[in-house]
Amino acid sequence: MLRNREIRLVLLFMCTISLVMLAAAAFFSPAAVVLVLMTSILLIGCSHLFTRLRYQEIEKLSGYLRQISGGDYSLDVRDNREGEFSILKNTIYKVTVMLSEQSALLHKDKIHLTDAISDISHQLKAPLTSMMVMADLLDDAKLPEAKRTEFTRNIRIQLERLDWLVSSLLKLSKIDADTVQFKKDQVRVTKLIEKALQPVLIPIDIKEQTVSVTGDDNISFVGDLNWTTEAVINILKNGVEHSQAGGTIAISFSENPLFTEIRIEDNGKGISKEEIPHIFKRFYKGKGAGEGSSGIGLSLAHSIITKQNGDIEVQSELHKGTQFRIRFYKQVV
């Protein structure tokens, strides 16, 4: 089948030949002139019809594009024939599919944003309401000094919780938006563990828990020390919170040609099989979560680790403890 451009060239060529024949026939018989004129008229008519069909195709494509701009991505204009219009139709179809996929992703993001705002509002509402009530009670001049001290301490605790929550949410937002530039330094695991343990030493001491660290001092991985420390701190806090007084936290690490692995294990409450698939979801709080739990620490840890070519998995059994296994791969797999 001839393409549109080839058809135009054929028509132009035939018109040129007809004009030449008309000029030549003028020197011969009138019948030849009539024949050439009829041929020329026929060619002009075919050219007009061809142009009209092209305008009809353009109008169809214009209507299709108007439907796309209106948000209707259901039409299919794919054309397996040869020709310029077929190429154009197939290109438009590919763009339509891409726009449809982007529209679906935007809708999904909108739902996620709505849910996130709702969850954040819920997280902030409880401590704010509690602080407002206690602030009103502090206005009472007859309030006993012991109660005044207790309410002041509770307000400070709630403020610290809000500060941590807002800070964590900002970090998650930056990671989700891919605005965090993770460093790719050679990080020694012993230095990482030492830095991550500092913020949890006081709660560990209060609960009289013991911590053991096992691993070669030379083991390392490529990543960002500060951000990875943030992730490990949240995992350690989870272990301390869910382990009983006198419990143990065991940290070990090893290395092989494929990855560097860090294991953090406790002998605490454990996690049920039904809850394990959900513990890294944002704002998810398990059945054994503490009253002050926000359900964001493990989600933040998961985001930080996976953004650095790593992964994290958990193995747990109720009343027998939990083990988190963090792996930083040496190359993309």
GROMACS .gro file of N, CA and C in nm, residues 59-131:
model
  219
   59GLU      N    1  -0.939   1.603   1.150
   59GLU     CA    2  -1.051   1.641   1.238
   59GLU      C    3  -1.078   1.532   1.341
   60LYS      N    4  -1.070   1.405   1.299
   60LYS     CA    5  -1.089   1.295   1.394
   60LYS      C    6  -0.982   1.298   1.504
   61LEU      N    7  -0.856   1.320   1.462
   61LEU     CA    8  -0.749   1.325   1.560
   61LEU      C    9  -0.763   1.446   1.652
   62SER      N   10  -0.812   1.558   1.598
   62SER     CA   11  -0.835   1.676   1.682
   62SER      C   12  -0.942   1.648   1.787
   63GLY      N   13  -1.049   1.578   1.747
   63GLY     CA   14  -1.153   1.541   1.843
   63GLY      C   15  -1.100   1.447   1.949
   64TYR      N   16  -1.013   1.354   1.908
   64TYR     CA   17  -0.954   1.260   2.002
   64TYR      C   18  -0.867   1.334   2.104
   65LEU      N   19  -0.788   1.430   2.055
   65LEU     CA   20  -0.702   1.508   2.145
   65LEU      C   21  -0.784   1.592   2.241
   66ARG      N   22  -0.899   1.643   2.194
   66ARG     CA   23  -0.986   1.719   2.283
   66ARG      C   24  -1.041   1.630   2.395
   67GLN      N   25  -1.071   1.505   2.362
   67GLN     CA   26  -1.118   1.412   2.465
   67GLN      C   27  -1.008   1.380   2.565
   68ILE      N   28  -0.884   1.369   2.516
   68ILE     CA   29  -0.772   1.344   2.606
   68ILE      C   30  -0.754   1.461   2.702
   69SER      N   31  -0.760   1.583   2.648
   69SER     CA   32  -0.745   1.701   2.734
   69SER      C   33  -0.857   1.710   2.837
   70GLY      N   34  -0.971   1.647   2.808
   70GLY     CA   35  -1.082   1.643   2.903
   70GLY      C   36  -1.071   1.531   3.003
   71GLY      N   37  -0.966   1.449   2.993
   71GLY     CA   38  -0.945   1.343   3.091
   71GLY      C   39  -0.996   1.207   3.049
   72ASP      N   40  -1.038   1.192   2.921
   72ASP     CA   41  -1.087   1.062   2.873
   72ASP      C   42  -0.974   0.991   2.800
   73TYR      N   43  -0.922   0.883   2.863
   73TYR     CA   44  -0.811   0.810   2.805
   73TYR      C   45  -0.854   0.672   2.752
   74SER      N   46  -0.984   0.654   2.728
   74SER     CA   47  -1.035   0.521   2.694
   74SER      C   48  -1.026   0.488   2.545
   75LEU      N   49  -1.016   0.590   2.458
   75LEU     CA   50  -1.017   0.564   2.314
   75LEU      C   51  -0.884   0.503   2.268
   76ASP      N   52  -0.894   0.421   2.166
   76ASP     CA   53  -0.776   0.352   2.113
   76ASP      C   54  -0.767   0.383   1.964
   77VAL      N   55  -0.667   0.458   1.922
   77VAL     CA   56  -0.652   0.496   1.781
   77VAL      C   57  -0.535   0.425   1.714
   78ARG      N   58  -0.489   0.318   1.773
   78ARG     CA   59  -0.376   0.247   1.711
   78ARG      C   60  -0.412   0.203   1.568
   79ASP      N   61  -0.316   0.212   1.479
   79ASP     CA   62  -0.337   0.180   1.338
   79ASP      C   63  -0.216   0.102   1.289
   80ASN      N   64  -0.241  -0.019   1.239
   80ASN     CA   65  -0.130  -0.105   1.194
   80ASN      C   66  -0.095  -0.086   1.047
   81ARG      N   67  -0.168   0.006   0.979
   81ARG     CA   68  -0.137   0.030   0.838
   81ARG      C   69  -0.014   0.121   0.826
   82GLU      N   70   0.040   0.128   0.704
   82GLU     CA   71   0.153   0.215   0.679
   82GLU      C   72   0.103   0.355   0.648
   83GLY      N   73   0.190   0.451   0.664
   83GLY     CA   74   0.153   0.588   0.632
   83GLY      C   75   0.181   0.683   0.746
   84GLU      N   76   0.183   0.813   0.713
   84GLU     CA   77   0.214   0.916   0.812
   84GLU      C   78   0.110   0.922   0.922
   85PHE      N   79  -0.019   0.910   0.883
   85PHE     CA   80  -0.125   0.916   0.983
   85PHE      C   81  -0.119   0.797   1.079
   86SER      N   82  -0.081   0.682   1.030
   86SER     CA   83  -0.070   0.564   1.116
   86SER      C   84   0.040   0.584   1.220
   87ILE      N   85   0.153   0.641   1.175
   87ILE     CA   86   0.262   0.670   1.269
   87ILE      C   87   0.216   0.771   1.374
   88LEU      N   88   0.144   0.876   1.329
   88LEU     CA   89   0.095   0.978   1.421
   88LEU      C   90  -0.005   0.919   1.521
   89LYS      N   91  -0.096   0.834   1.472
   89LYS     CA   92  -0.196   0.772   1.560
   89LYS      C   93  -0.129   0.685   1.667
   90ASN      N   94  -0.032   0.606   1.626
   90ASN     CA   95   0.037   0.520   1.723
   90ASN      C   96   0.114   0.601   1.826
   91THR      N   97   0.174   0.713   1.782
   91THR     CA   98   0.246   0.800   1.876
   91THR      C   99   0.149   0.863   1.976
   92ILE      N  100   0.035   0.909   1.926
   92ILE     CA  101  -0.067   0.968   2.015
   92ILE      C  102  -0.117   0.864   2.114
   93TYR      N  103  -0.134   0.741   2.069
   93TYR     CA  104  -0.181   0.634   2.159
   93TYR      C  105  -0.079   0.610   2.271
   94LYS      N  106   0.050   0.609   2.237
   94LYS     CA  107   0.153   0.589   2.339
   94LYS      C  108   0.151   0.701   2.442
   95VAL      N  109   0.134   0.825   2.394
   95VAL     CA  110   0.126   0.939   2.485
   95VAL      C  111   0.001   0.928   2.573
   96THR      N  112  -0.109   0.880   2.515
   96THR     CA  113  -0.234   0.863   2.591
   96THR      C  114  -0.216   0.762   2.703
   97VAL      N  115  -0.150   0.650   2.673
   97VAL     CA  116  -0.125   0.548   2.775
   97VAL      C  117  -0.039   0.606   2.887
   98MET      N  118   0.064   0.682   2.851
   98MET     CA  119   0.152   0.743   2.951
   98MET      C  120   0.074   0.840   3.038
   99LEU      N  121  -0.012   0.924   2.977
   99LEU     CA  122  -0.093   1.019   3.053
   99LEU      C  123  -0.191   0.946   3.145
  100SER      N  124  -0.245   0.835   3.097
  100SER     CA  125  -0.339   0.758   3.179
  100SER      C  126  -0.269   0.701   3.302
  101GLU      N  127  -0.147   0.649   3.282
  101GLU     CA  128  -0.070   0.594   3.395
  101GLU      C  129  -0.034   0.705   3.494
  102GLN      N  130   0.006   0.821   3.443
  102GLN     CA  131   0.040   0.933   3.531
  102GLN      C  132  -0.082   0.981   3.609
  103SER      N  133  -0.197   0.981   3.542
  103SER     CA  134  -0.321   1.022   3.610
  103SER      C  135  -0.355   0.927   3.723
  104ALA      N  136  -0.336   0.796   3.698
  104ALA     CA  137  -0.364   0.697   3.802
  104ALA      C  138  -0.268   0.713   3.920
  105LEU      N  139  -0.140   0.742   3.890
  105LEU     CA  140  -0.042   0.761   3.998
  105LEU      C  141  -0.074   0.887   4.079
  106LEU      N  142  -0.115   0.994   4.010
  106LEU     CA  143  -0.151   1.117   4.081
  106LEU      C  144  -0.272   1.095   4.171
  107HIS      N  145  -0.367   1.015   4.122
  107HIS     CA  146  -0.485   0.986   4.204
  107HIS      C  147  -0.447   0.905   4.327
  108LYS      N  148  -0.356   0.809   4.306
  108LYS     CA  149  -0.308   0.728   4.418
  108LYS      C  150  -0.233   0.813   4.519
  109ASP      N  151  -0.148   0.905   4.468
  109ASP     CA  152  -0.074   0.994   4.557
  109ASP      C  153  -0.168   1.085   4.635
  110LYS      N  154  -0.276   1.128   4.570
  110LYS     CA  155  -0.373   1.215   4.636
  110LYS      C  156  -0.440   1.143   4.752
  111ILE      N  157  -0.478   1.016   4.727
  111ILE     CA  158  -0.539   0.936   4.834
  111ILE      C  159  -0.439   0.915   4.948
  112HIS      N  160  -0.313   0.885   4.911
  112HIS     CA  161  -0.209   0.864   5.013
  112HIS      C  162  -0.187   0.990   5.095
  113LEU      N  163  -0.186   1.106   5.027
  113LEU     CA  164  -0.166   1.233   5.097
  113LEU      C  165  -0.282   1.260   5.193
  114THR      N  166  -0.405   1.232   5.146
  114THR     CA  167  -0.522   1.252   5.232
  114THR      C  168  -0.515   1.164   5.356
  115ASP      N  169  -0.478   1.037   5.335
  115ASP     CA  170  -0.466   0.944   5.448
  115ASP      C  171  -0.354   0.988   5.543
  116ALA      N  172  -0.243   1.035   5.485
  116ALA     CA  173  -0.130   1.077   5.568
  116ALA      C  174  -0.167   1.198   5.653
  117ILE      N  175  -0.237   1.294   5.592
  117ILE     CA  176  -0.280   1.413   5.667
  117ILE      C  177  -0.375   1.373   5.780
  118SER      N  178  -0.464   1.279   5.750
  118SER     CA  179  -0.557   1.231   5.853
  118SER      C  180  -0.482   1.164   5.968
  119ASP      N  181  -0.383   1.081   5.933
  119ASP     CA  182  -0.304   1.011   6.035
  119ASP      C  183  -0.223   1.110   6.119
  120ILE      N  184  -0.162   1.207   6.051
  120ILE     CA  185  -0.081   1.307   6.122
  120ILE      C  186  -0.169   1.388   6.217
  121SER      N  187  -0.287   1.427   6.169
  121SER     CA  188  -0.380   1.503   6.254
  121SER      C  189  -0.416   1.423   6.378
  122HIS      N  190  -0.436   1.292   6.358
  122HIS     CA  191  -0.471   1.207   6.472
  122HIS      C  192  -0.354   1.199   6.570
  123GLN      N  193  -0.232   1.189   6.514
  123GLN     CA  194  -0.114   1.180   6.599
  123GLN      C  195  -0.093   1.307   6.681
  124LEU      N  196  -0.120   1.421   6.621
  124LEU     CA  197  -0.098   1.548   6.690
  124LEU      C  198  -0.210   1.584   6.786
  125LYS      N  199  -0.331   1.536   6.754
  125LYS     CA  200  -0.448   1.576   6.832
  125LYS      C  201  -0.440   1.527   6.976
  126ALA      N  202  -0.399   1.403   6.995
  126ALA     CA  203  -0.398   1.345   7.131
  126ALA      C  204  -0.306   1.423   7.226
  127PRO      N  205  -0.177   1.443   7.193
  127PRO     CA  206  -0.092   1.517   7.287
  127PRO      C  207  -0.134   1.662   7.303
  128LEU      N  208  -0.182   1.726   7.196
  128LEU     CA  209  -0.225   1.866   7.207
  128LEU      C  210  -0.346   1.879   7.301
  129THR      N  211  -0.441   1.787   7.286
  129THR     CA  212  -0.559   1.789   7.374
  129THR      C  213  -0.518   1.768   7.519
  130SER      N  214  -0.427   1.672   7.540
  130SER     CA  215  -0.380   1.643   7.675
  130SER      C  216  -0.311   1.765   7.737
  131MET      N  217  -0.227   1.833   7.658
  131MET     CA  218  -0.156   1.949   7.710
  131MET      C  219  -0.252   2.065   7.739
   0.00000   0.00000   0.00000
